[in-house]
Coordinates of C-alpha atoms in Angstrom, one line a residue:
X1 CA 14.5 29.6 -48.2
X2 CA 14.3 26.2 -48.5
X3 CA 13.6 25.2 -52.2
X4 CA 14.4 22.1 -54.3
X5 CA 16.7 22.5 -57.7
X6 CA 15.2 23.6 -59.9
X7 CA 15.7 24.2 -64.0
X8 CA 16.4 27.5 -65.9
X9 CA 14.2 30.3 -64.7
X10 CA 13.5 33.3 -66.4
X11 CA 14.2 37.0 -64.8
X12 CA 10.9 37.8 -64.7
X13 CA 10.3 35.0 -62.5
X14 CA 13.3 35.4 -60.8
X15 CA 12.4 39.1 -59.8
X16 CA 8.8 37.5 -58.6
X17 CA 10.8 34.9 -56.4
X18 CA 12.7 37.8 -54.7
X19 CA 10.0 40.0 -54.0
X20 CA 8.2 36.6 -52.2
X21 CA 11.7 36.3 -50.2
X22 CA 11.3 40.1 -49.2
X23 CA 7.7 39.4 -48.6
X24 CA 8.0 36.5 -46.3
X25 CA 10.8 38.2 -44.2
X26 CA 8.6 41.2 -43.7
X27 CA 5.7 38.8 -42.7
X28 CA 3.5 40.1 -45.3
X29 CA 3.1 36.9 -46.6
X30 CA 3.3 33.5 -45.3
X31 CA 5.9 31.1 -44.3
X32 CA 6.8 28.3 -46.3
X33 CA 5.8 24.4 -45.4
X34 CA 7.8 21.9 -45.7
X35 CA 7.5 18.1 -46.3
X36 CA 5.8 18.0 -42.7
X37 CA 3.7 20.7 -42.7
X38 CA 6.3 23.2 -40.7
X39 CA 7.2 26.7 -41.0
X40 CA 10.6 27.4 -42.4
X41 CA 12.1 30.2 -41.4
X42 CA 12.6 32.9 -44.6
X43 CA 15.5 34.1 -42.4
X44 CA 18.1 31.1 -42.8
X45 CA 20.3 31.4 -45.3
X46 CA 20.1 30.2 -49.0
X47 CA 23.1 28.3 -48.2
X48 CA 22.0 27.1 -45.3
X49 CA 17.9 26.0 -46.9
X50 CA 19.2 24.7 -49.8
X51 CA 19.1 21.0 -50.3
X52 CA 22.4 19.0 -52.5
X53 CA 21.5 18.3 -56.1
X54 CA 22.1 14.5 -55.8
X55 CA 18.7 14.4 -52.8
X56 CA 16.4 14.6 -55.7
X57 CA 14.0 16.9 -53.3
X58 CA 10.8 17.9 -54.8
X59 CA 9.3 20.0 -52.1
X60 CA 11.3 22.2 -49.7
X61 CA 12.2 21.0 -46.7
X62 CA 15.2 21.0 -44.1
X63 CA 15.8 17.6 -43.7
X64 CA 18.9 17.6 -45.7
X65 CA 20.6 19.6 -42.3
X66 CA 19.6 17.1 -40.0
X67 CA 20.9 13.8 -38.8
X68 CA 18.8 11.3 -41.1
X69 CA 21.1 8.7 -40.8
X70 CA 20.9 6.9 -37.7
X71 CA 22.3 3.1 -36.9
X72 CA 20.3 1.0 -35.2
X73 CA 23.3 -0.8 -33.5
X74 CA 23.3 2.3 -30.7
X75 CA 21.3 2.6 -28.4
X76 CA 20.7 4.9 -24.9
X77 CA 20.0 2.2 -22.3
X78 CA 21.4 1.0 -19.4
X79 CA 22.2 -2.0 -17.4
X80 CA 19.6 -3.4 -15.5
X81 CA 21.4 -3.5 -11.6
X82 CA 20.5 -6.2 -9.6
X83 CA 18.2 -8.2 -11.8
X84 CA 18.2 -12.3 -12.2
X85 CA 17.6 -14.8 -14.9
X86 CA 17.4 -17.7 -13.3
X87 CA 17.4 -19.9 -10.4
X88 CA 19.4 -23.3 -10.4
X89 CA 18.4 -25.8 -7.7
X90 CA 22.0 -27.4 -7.7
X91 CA 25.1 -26.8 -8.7
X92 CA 26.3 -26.9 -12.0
X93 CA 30.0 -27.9 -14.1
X94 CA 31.7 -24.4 -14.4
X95 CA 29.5 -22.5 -11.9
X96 CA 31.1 -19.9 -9.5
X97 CA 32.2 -22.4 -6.4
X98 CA 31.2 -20.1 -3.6
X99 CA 28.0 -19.3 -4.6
X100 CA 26.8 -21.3 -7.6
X101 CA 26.1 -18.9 -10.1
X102 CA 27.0 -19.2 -13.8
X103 CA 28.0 -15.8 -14.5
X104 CA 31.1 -15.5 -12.9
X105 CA 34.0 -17.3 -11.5
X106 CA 34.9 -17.8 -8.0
X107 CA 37.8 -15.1 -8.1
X108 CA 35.0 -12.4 -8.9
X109 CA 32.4 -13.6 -6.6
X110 CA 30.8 -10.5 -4.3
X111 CA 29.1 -12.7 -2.1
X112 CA 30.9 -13.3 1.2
X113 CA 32.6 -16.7 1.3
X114 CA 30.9 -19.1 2.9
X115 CA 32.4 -22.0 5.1
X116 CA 31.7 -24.9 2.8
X117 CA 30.9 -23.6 -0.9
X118 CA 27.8 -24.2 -3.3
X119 CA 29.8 -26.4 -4.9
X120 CA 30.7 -28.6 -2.4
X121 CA 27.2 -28.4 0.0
X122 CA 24.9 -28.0 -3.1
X123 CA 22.4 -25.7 -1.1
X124 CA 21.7 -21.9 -1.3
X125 CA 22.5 -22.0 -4.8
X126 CA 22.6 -18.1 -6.2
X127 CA 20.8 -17.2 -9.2
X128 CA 22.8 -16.1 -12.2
X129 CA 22.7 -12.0 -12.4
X130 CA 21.4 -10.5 -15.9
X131 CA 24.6 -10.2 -18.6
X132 CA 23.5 -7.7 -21.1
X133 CA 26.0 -5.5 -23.8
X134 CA 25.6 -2.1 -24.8
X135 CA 27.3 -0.7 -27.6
X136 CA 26.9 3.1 -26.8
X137 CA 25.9 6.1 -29.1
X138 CA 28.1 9.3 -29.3
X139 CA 25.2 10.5 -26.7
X140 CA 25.1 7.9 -24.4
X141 CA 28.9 7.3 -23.9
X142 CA 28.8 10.9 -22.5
X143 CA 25.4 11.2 -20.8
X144 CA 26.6 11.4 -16.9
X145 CA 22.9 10.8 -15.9
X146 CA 22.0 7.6 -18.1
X147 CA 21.1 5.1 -15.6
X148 CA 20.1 7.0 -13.0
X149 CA 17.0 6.6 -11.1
X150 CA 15.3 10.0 -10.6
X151 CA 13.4 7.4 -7.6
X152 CA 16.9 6.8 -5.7
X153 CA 16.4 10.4 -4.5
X154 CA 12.6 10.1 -3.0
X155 CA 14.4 9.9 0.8
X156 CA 15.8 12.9 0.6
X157 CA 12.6 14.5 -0.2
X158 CA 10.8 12.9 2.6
X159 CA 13.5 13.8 4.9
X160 CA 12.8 17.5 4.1
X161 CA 9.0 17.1 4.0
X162 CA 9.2 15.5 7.7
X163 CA 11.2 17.9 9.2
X164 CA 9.0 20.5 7.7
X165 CA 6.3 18.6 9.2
X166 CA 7.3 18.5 12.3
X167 CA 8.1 21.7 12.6
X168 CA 5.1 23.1 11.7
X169 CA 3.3 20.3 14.4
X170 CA 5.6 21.8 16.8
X171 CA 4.6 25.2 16.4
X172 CA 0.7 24.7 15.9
X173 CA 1.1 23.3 19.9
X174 CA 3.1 26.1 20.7
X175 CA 0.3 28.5 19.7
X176 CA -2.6 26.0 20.8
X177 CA -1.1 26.2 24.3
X178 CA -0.8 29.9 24.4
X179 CA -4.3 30.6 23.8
X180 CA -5.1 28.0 26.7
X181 CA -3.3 29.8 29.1
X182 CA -4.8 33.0 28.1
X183 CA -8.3 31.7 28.3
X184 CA -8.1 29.8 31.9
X185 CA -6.5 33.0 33.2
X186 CA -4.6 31.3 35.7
X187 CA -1.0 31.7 34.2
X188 CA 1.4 33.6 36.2
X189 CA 3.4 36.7 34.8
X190 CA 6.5 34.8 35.3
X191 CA 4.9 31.5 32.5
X192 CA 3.6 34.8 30.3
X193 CA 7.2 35.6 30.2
X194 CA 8.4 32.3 29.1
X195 CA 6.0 31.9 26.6
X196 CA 7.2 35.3 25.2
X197 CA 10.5 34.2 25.7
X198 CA 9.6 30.8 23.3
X199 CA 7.9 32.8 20.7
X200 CA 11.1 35.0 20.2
X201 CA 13.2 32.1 19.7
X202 CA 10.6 30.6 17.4
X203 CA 10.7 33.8 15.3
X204 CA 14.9 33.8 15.2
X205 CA 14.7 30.5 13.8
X206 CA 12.2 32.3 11.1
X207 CA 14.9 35.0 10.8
X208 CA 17.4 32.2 10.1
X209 CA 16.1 31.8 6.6
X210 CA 15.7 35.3 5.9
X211 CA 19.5 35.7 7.0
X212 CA 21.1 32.7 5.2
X213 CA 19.7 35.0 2.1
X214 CA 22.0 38.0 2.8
X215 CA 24.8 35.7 3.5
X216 CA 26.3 35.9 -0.2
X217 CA 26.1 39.9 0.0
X218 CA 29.8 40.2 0.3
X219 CA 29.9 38.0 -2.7
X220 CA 31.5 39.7 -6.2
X221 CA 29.9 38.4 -9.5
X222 CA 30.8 40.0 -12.5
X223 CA 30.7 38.8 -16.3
X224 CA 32.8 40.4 -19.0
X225 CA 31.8 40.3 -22.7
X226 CA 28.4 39.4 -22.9
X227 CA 26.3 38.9 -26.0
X228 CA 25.0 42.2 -25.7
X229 CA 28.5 44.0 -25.7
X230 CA 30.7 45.6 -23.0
X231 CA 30.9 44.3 -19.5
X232 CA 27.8 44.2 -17.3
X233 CA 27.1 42.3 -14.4
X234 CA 26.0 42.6 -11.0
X235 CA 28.6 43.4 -7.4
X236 CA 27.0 42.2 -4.6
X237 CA 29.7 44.0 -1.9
X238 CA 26.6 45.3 -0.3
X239 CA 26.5 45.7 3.7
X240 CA 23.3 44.7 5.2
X241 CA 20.7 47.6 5.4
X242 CA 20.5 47.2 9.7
X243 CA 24.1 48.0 10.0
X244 CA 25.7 52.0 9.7
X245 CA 27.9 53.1 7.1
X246 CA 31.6 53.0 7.2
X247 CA 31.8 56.3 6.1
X248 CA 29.2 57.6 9.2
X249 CA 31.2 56.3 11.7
X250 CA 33.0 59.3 11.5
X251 CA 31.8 62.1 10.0
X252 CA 35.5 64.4 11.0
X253 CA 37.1 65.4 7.2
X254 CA 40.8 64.0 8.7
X255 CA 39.3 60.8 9.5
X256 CA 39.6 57.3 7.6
X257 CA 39.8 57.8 3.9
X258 CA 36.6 56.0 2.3
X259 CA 37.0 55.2 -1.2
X260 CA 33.3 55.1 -2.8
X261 CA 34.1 52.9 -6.0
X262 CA 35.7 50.9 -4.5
X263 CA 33.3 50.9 -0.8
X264 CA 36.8 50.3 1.2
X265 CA 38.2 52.3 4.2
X266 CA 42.2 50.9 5.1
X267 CA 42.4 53.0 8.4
X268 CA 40.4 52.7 11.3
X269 CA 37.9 55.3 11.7
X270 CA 37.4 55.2 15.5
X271 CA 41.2 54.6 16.3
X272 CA 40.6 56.1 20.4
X273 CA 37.3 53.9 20.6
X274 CA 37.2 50.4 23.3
X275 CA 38.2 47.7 21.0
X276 CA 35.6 45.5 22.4
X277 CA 32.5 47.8 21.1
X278 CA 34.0 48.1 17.9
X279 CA 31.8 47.1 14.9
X280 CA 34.2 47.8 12.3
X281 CA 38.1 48.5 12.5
X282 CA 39.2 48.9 8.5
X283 CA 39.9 47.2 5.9
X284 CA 43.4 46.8 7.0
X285 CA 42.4 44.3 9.7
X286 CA 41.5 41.7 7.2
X287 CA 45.0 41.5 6.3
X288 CA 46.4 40.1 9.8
X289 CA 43.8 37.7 10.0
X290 CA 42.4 34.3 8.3
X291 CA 45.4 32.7 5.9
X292 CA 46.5 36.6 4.7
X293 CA 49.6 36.3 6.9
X294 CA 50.3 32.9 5.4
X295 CA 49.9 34.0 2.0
X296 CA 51.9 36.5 3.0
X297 CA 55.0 34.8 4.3
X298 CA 54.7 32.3 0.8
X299 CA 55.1 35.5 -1.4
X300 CA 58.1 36.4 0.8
X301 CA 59.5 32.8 0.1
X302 CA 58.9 32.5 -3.3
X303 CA 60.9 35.9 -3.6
X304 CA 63.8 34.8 -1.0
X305 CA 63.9 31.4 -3.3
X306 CA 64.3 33.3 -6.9
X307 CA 67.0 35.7 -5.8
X308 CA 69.2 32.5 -4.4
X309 CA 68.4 30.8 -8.2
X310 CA 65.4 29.1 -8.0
X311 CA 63.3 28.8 -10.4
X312 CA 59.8 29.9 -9.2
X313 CA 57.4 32.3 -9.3
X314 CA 54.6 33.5 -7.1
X315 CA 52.3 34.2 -9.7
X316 CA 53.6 32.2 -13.0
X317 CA 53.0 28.9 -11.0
X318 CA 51.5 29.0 -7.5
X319 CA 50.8 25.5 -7.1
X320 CA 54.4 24.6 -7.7
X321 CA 55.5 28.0 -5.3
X322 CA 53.2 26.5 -2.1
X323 CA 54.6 22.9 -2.8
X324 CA 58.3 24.5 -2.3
X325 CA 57.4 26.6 0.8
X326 CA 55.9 23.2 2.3
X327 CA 58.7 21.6 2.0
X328 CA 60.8 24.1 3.2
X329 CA 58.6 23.9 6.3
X330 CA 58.9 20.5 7.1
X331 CA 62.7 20.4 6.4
X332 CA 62.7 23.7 8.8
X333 CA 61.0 22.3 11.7
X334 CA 63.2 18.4 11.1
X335 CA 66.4 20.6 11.6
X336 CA 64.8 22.5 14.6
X337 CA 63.9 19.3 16.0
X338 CA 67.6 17.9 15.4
X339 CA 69.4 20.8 17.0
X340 CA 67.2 20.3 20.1
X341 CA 67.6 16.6 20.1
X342 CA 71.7 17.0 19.7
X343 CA 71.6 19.8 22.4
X344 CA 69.8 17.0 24.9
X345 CA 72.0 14.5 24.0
X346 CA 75.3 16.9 24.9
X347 CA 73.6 18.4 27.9
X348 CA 71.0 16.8 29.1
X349 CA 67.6 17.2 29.8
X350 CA 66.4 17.9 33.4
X351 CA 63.0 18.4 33.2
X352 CA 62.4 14.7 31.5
X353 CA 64.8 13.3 33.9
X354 CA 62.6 10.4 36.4
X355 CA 61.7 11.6 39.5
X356 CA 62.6 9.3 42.3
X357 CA 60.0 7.7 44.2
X358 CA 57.5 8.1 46.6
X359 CA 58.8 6.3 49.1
X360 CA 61.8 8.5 49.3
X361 CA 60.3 11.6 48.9
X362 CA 57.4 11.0 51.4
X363 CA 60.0 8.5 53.7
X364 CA 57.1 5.8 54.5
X365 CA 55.4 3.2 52.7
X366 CA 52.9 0.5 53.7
X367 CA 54.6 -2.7 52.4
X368 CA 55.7 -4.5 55.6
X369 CA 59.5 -5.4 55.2
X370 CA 61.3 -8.0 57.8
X371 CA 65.1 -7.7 58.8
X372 CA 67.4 -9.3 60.4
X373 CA 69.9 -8.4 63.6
X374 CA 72.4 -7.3 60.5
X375 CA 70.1 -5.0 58.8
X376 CA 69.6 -6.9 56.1
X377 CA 65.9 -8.1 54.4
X378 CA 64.8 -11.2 55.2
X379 CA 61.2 -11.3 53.6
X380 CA 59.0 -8.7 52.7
X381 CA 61.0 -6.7 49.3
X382 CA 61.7 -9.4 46.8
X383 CA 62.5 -8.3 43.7
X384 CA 59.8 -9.1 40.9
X385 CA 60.7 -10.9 37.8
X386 CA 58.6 -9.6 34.9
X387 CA 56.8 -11.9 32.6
X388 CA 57.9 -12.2 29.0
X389 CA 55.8 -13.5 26.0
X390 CA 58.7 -15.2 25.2
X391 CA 59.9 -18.5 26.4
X392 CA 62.5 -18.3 29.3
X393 CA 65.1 -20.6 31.0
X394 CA 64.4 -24.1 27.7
X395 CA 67.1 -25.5 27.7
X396 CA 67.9 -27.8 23.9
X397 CA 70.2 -30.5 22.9
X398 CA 71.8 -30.9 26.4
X399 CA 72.6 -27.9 26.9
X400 CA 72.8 -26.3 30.3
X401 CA 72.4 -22.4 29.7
X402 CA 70.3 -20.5 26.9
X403 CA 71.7 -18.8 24.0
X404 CA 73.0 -15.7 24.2
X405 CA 74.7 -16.5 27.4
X406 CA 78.4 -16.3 26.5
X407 CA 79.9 -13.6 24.3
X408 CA 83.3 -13.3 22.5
X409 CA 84.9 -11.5 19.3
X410 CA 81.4 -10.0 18.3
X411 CA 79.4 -13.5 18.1
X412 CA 77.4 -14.8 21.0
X413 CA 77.1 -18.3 22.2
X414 CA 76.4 -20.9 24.8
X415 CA 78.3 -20.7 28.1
X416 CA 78.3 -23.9 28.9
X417 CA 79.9 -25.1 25.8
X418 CA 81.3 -22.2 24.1
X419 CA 79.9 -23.0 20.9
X420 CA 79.3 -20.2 18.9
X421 CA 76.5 -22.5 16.4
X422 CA 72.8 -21.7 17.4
X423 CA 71.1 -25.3 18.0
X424 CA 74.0 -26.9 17.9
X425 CA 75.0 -30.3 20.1
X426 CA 76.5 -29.3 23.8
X427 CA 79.6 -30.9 24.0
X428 CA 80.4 -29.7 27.8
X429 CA 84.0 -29.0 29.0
X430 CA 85.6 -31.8 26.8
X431 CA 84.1 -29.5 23.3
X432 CA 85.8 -27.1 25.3
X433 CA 89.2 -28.0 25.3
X434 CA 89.0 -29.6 21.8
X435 CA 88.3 -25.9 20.9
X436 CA 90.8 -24.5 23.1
X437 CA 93.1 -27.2 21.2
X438 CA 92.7 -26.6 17.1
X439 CA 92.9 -22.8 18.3
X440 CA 96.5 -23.3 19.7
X441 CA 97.9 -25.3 16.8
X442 CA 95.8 -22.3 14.3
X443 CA 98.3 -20.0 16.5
X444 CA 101.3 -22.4 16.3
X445 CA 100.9 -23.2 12.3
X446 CA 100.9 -19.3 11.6
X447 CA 103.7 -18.5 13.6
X448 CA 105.8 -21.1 11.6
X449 CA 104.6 -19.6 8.8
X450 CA 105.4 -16.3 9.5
X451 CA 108.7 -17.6 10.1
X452 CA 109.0 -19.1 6.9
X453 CA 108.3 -16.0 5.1
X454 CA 110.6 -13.5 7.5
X455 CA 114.0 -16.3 6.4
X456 CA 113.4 -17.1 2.9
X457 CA 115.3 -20.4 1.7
X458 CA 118.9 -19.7 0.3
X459 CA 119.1 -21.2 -2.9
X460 CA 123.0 -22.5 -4.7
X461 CA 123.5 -20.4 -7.9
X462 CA 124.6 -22.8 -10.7
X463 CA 127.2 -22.4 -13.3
X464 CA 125.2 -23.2 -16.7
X465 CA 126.6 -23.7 -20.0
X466 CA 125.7 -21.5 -22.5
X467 CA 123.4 -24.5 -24.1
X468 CA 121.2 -24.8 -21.3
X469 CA 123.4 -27.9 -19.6
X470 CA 125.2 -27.1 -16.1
X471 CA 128.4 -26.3 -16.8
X472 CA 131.8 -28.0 -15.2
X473 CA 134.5 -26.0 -13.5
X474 CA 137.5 -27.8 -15.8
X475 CA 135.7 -27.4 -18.6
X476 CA 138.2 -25.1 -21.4
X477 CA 137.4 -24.2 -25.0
X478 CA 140.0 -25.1 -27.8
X479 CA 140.7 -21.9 -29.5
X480 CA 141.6 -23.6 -32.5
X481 CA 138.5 -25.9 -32.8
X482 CA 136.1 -23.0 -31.6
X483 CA 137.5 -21.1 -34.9
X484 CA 136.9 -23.9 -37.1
X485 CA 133.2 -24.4 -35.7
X486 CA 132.4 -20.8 -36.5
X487 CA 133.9 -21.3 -39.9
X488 CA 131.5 -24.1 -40.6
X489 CA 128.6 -21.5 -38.8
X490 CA 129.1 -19.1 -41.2
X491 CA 129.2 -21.6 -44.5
X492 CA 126.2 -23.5 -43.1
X493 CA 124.5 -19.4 -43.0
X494 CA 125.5 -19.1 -46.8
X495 CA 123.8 -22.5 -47.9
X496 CA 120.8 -21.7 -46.0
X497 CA 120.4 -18.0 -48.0
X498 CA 121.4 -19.5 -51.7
X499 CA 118.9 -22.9 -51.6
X500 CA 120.7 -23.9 -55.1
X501 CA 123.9 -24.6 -53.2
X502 CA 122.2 -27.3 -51.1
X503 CA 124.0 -30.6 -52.7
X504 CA 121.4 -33.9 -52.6
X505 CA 122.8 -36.2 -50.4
X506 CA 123.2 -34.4 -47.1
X507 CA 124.8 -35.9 -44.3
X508 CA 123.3 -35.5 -40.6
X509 CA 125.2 -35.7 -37.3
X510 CA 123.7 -34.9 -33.7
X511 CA 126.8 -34.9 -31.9
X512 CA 127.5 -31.6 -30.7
X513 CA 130.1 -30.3 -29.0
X514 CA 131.3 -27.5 -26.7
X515 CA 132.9 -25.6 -29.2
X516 CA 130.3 -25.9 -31.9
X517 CA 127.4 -24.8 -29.4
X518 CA 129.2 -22.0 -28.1
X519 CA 130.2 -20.6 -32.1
X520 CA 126.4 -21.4 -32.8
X521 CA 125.4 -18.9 -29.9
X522 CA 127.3 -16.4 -31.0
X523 CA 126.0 -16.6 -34.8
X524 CA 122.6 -16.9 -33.8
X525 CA 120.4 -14.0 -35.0
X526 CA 118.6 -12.1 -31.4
X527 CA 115.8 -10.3 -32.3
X528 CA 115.3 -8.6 -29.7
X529 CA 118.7 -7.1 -30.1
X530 CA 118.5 -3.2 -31.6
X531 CA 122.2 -4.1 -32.8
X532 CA 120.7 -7.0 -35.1
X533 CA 121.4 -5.1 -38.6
X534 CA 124.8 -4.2 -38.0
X535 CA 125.6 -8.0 -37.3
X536 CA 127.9 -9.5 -40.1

């Protein structure tokens, strides 16, 4: 019950408001009005009727549940297709160049381009099309008939009207001329039996209708958990009234097995009977025909395909299952088609072989041919050259054959030249032997260089001093002088370690000599020597 808030009621008053509730619901009294005069339901809920504190209602009313705010921003319309605002007379800065129109640009133009545009001939200008913006309500973004002209479908009516119209002209002559030829009395038995003939077909095309009726009899429709609980429904299975039972066919107890819930017979019931007077053969003939034995053979696949470690399944994912098996079919009949196009490649094929000509076959021919004393043709069997697109026999830059004409190491070329360059300059015999020349000295400069590397150059092995300076055969060491210059090695190795040694006025000399290099490589310090540390 719809009521507004109200203050602090009292229980006597609250037990009077119940028994109105009880009242109404019972339709011993009336419904309650609201704002706009209408009957509230005493059924809906007091959740449901009763209107939020904060609306301030005075009288009851369900306004509160509906939508009462609405922008005025949306809106339901549509586009208006095809209309025009207005009509330029010449062309305008910025307009479409094709067509003249303001609207658009020339890249989205859906005229058909013309020769010479509007903006260059300044005739036919277009008129600019109607630009409007919607902005959509929840409604109208989702309304898949907003826009659509209930009109646009008027020829399809007519169509239907027409033919009904014609039809029924059609058979108002039928029966007009019947009744003439039955009042002149001068038809023959043989028109009579036409005209019968005509009004049978006439009344098949009735029984079309009827027929297209009982076509969805074999159709199942079933619905499962309606409102009223359970599952009801209708099965249309049903067999056409005209036509026998399957379970009459036979009436012998060891016939076909007929199952009534479920109206199906798998075996035949007249297995001995003429094939081509059959009616009805069982059930099980459905399942060789139409796409059965193709559904049939994907199962199989699907099965073959998860035992070798696929993953798919028949049932889990059929669409992904009859993908496979196409595949599989296609890469079947590729290697089918390879095997046989490798086995006609090793052996041959003799039926696609040519057959040889007429004139050998059949020995005579009506060309006339002319030979000479020798037997050989004079006129009468040249040989035809056949055309080409291309250009033949042009000869460029003085050359004197095409390309293409000469052929060596892979590369074509010109034959008169030898030259190996498309478009290149014909240089004749004397290119020729220019070429013929670099190539021999090529061939001659890497045979001496072959040579070169088999006999490599004997190089003299020099005696070096131990300083780096080549070393003389008479060259001795003084024993004496050697020992001295290692003294001094070591005493110079001692100032270097103990710096306040060094004295102040130190005198330099850079003449060295034999000895003194020779006890200065032996003192020196090789770090790349394991035997370093142990060195005194």
């Amino acid at each position: 019950m719809a009521t507004a808030a109200v203050g602090f009621k009292s229980r006597e008053d609250h037990r009077k408001q119940l028994e109105l509730e009880e009242a109404r619901k019972a339709g011993l009294a009336p419904a309650e009005l609201d704002e706009d005069g209408k009957e509230i339901n005493p059924h809906i809920p007091q959740y449901m009727s009763s209107a939020p504190w904060y609306l301030n209602a005075e009288r009851p009313s369900l306004k509160h549940q509906r939508k009462w705010k609405s922008d005025p921003n949306y809106t339901k319309d549509w586009y208006d297709r095809g209309a025009k605002v207005f009509q330029a007379e010449k062309y305008r800065k910025g307009a479409c160049s094709n067509c003249g129109a303001m609207t658009h640009d020339t890249k989205s133009c859906m005229e058909r381009p013309r020769k010479l545009g509007a903006k260059w001939s300044n005739m036919h200008i277009a008129p600019d099309e109607k630009i409007e913006a919607f902005e959509l309500d929840y409604d109208g973004k989702r309304d898949r008939w907003n826009g659509y002209d209930p009109t646009s479908y008027i020829h399809v009516y007519n169509s239907y009207e027409a033919r009904d119209e014609a039809r029924r002209k059609y058979q108002k002559e039928q029966q007009l001329k019947k009744l003439e030829g039955k009042d002149n009395g001068d038809g023959t038995k043989a028109e009579l039996e036409n005209e019968e003939e005509a009004d049978e077909d006439l009344e098949m095309d009735e029984a079309k209708v009827d027929e297209s009726k009982q076509m969805d009899f074999a159709k199942v429709e079933k619905r499962v958990r309606t409102t009223g609980g359970g599952s009801t429904g209708t099965v249309r299975n049903l067999r056409i009234r005209e036509d026998t039972a399957k379970y009459l066919l036979n009436l012998d107890v060891n016939s076909a097995y007929y199952d009534p819930k479920t109206r199906s017979m798998r075996e035949d019931p007249l297995p001995d009977s003429d094939p081509n007077e059959k009616f009805y053969c069982g059930d099980n003939c459905n399942r060789t025909s139409g796409q059965a034995q193709e559904f049939k053979q994907l199962t199989i696949h699907s099965w073959e395909a998860y035992e070798k470690g696929q993953d798919i399944h028949m049932q889990a994912a059929p669409s992904q299952a009859e993908l496979l098996y196409k595949e599989f079919k296609i890469k079947k009949e590729h290697l089918k088609d390879q095997l046989k196009e490798d086995i006609m490649n090793k052996y041959g094929n003799a039926a696609s072989e040519d057959k040889p000509p007429m004139e050998l076959l059949l020995g005579q021919t009506e060309k006339q041919v002319e030979y000479d004393r020798a037997g050989r043709i004079i006129r009468g069997q040249e040989k035809t050259v056949p055309k080409s697109k291309y250009e033949e026999d042009v000869h460029i830059n003085n050359h004197t054959t095409v390309w293409g004409s000469w052929w060596q190491d892979g590369k074509w070329g010109y034959k008169c030249c030898k030259q190996m360059i498309r478009n290149s300059y014909c240089t004749g015999a004397a290119g020729i032997e220019a070429a013929e020349a670099s190539v021999e000295l090529m061939r001659a400069n890497m045979a001496r260089k072959e040579n070169l590397q088999d006999s490599p150059a004997v190089r003299e092995e020099k005696n070096l001093a131990t300083w780096g300076t080549e070393l003389t055969e008479d060259l001795n060491l003084d024993p004496k002088l050697l020992k001295e210059a290692l003294k001094r090695e070591d005493e110079k190795k001692k100032e270097e370690k103990d710096e306040r040694k060094r004295k102040y006025n130190v005198t330099w000399n850079d003449q060295v000599t034999a000895e003194e290099m020779e006890a200065y490589r032996m003192k020196k310090v090789h770090f790349d020597d394991p035997m370093k540390d142990f060195l005194s």
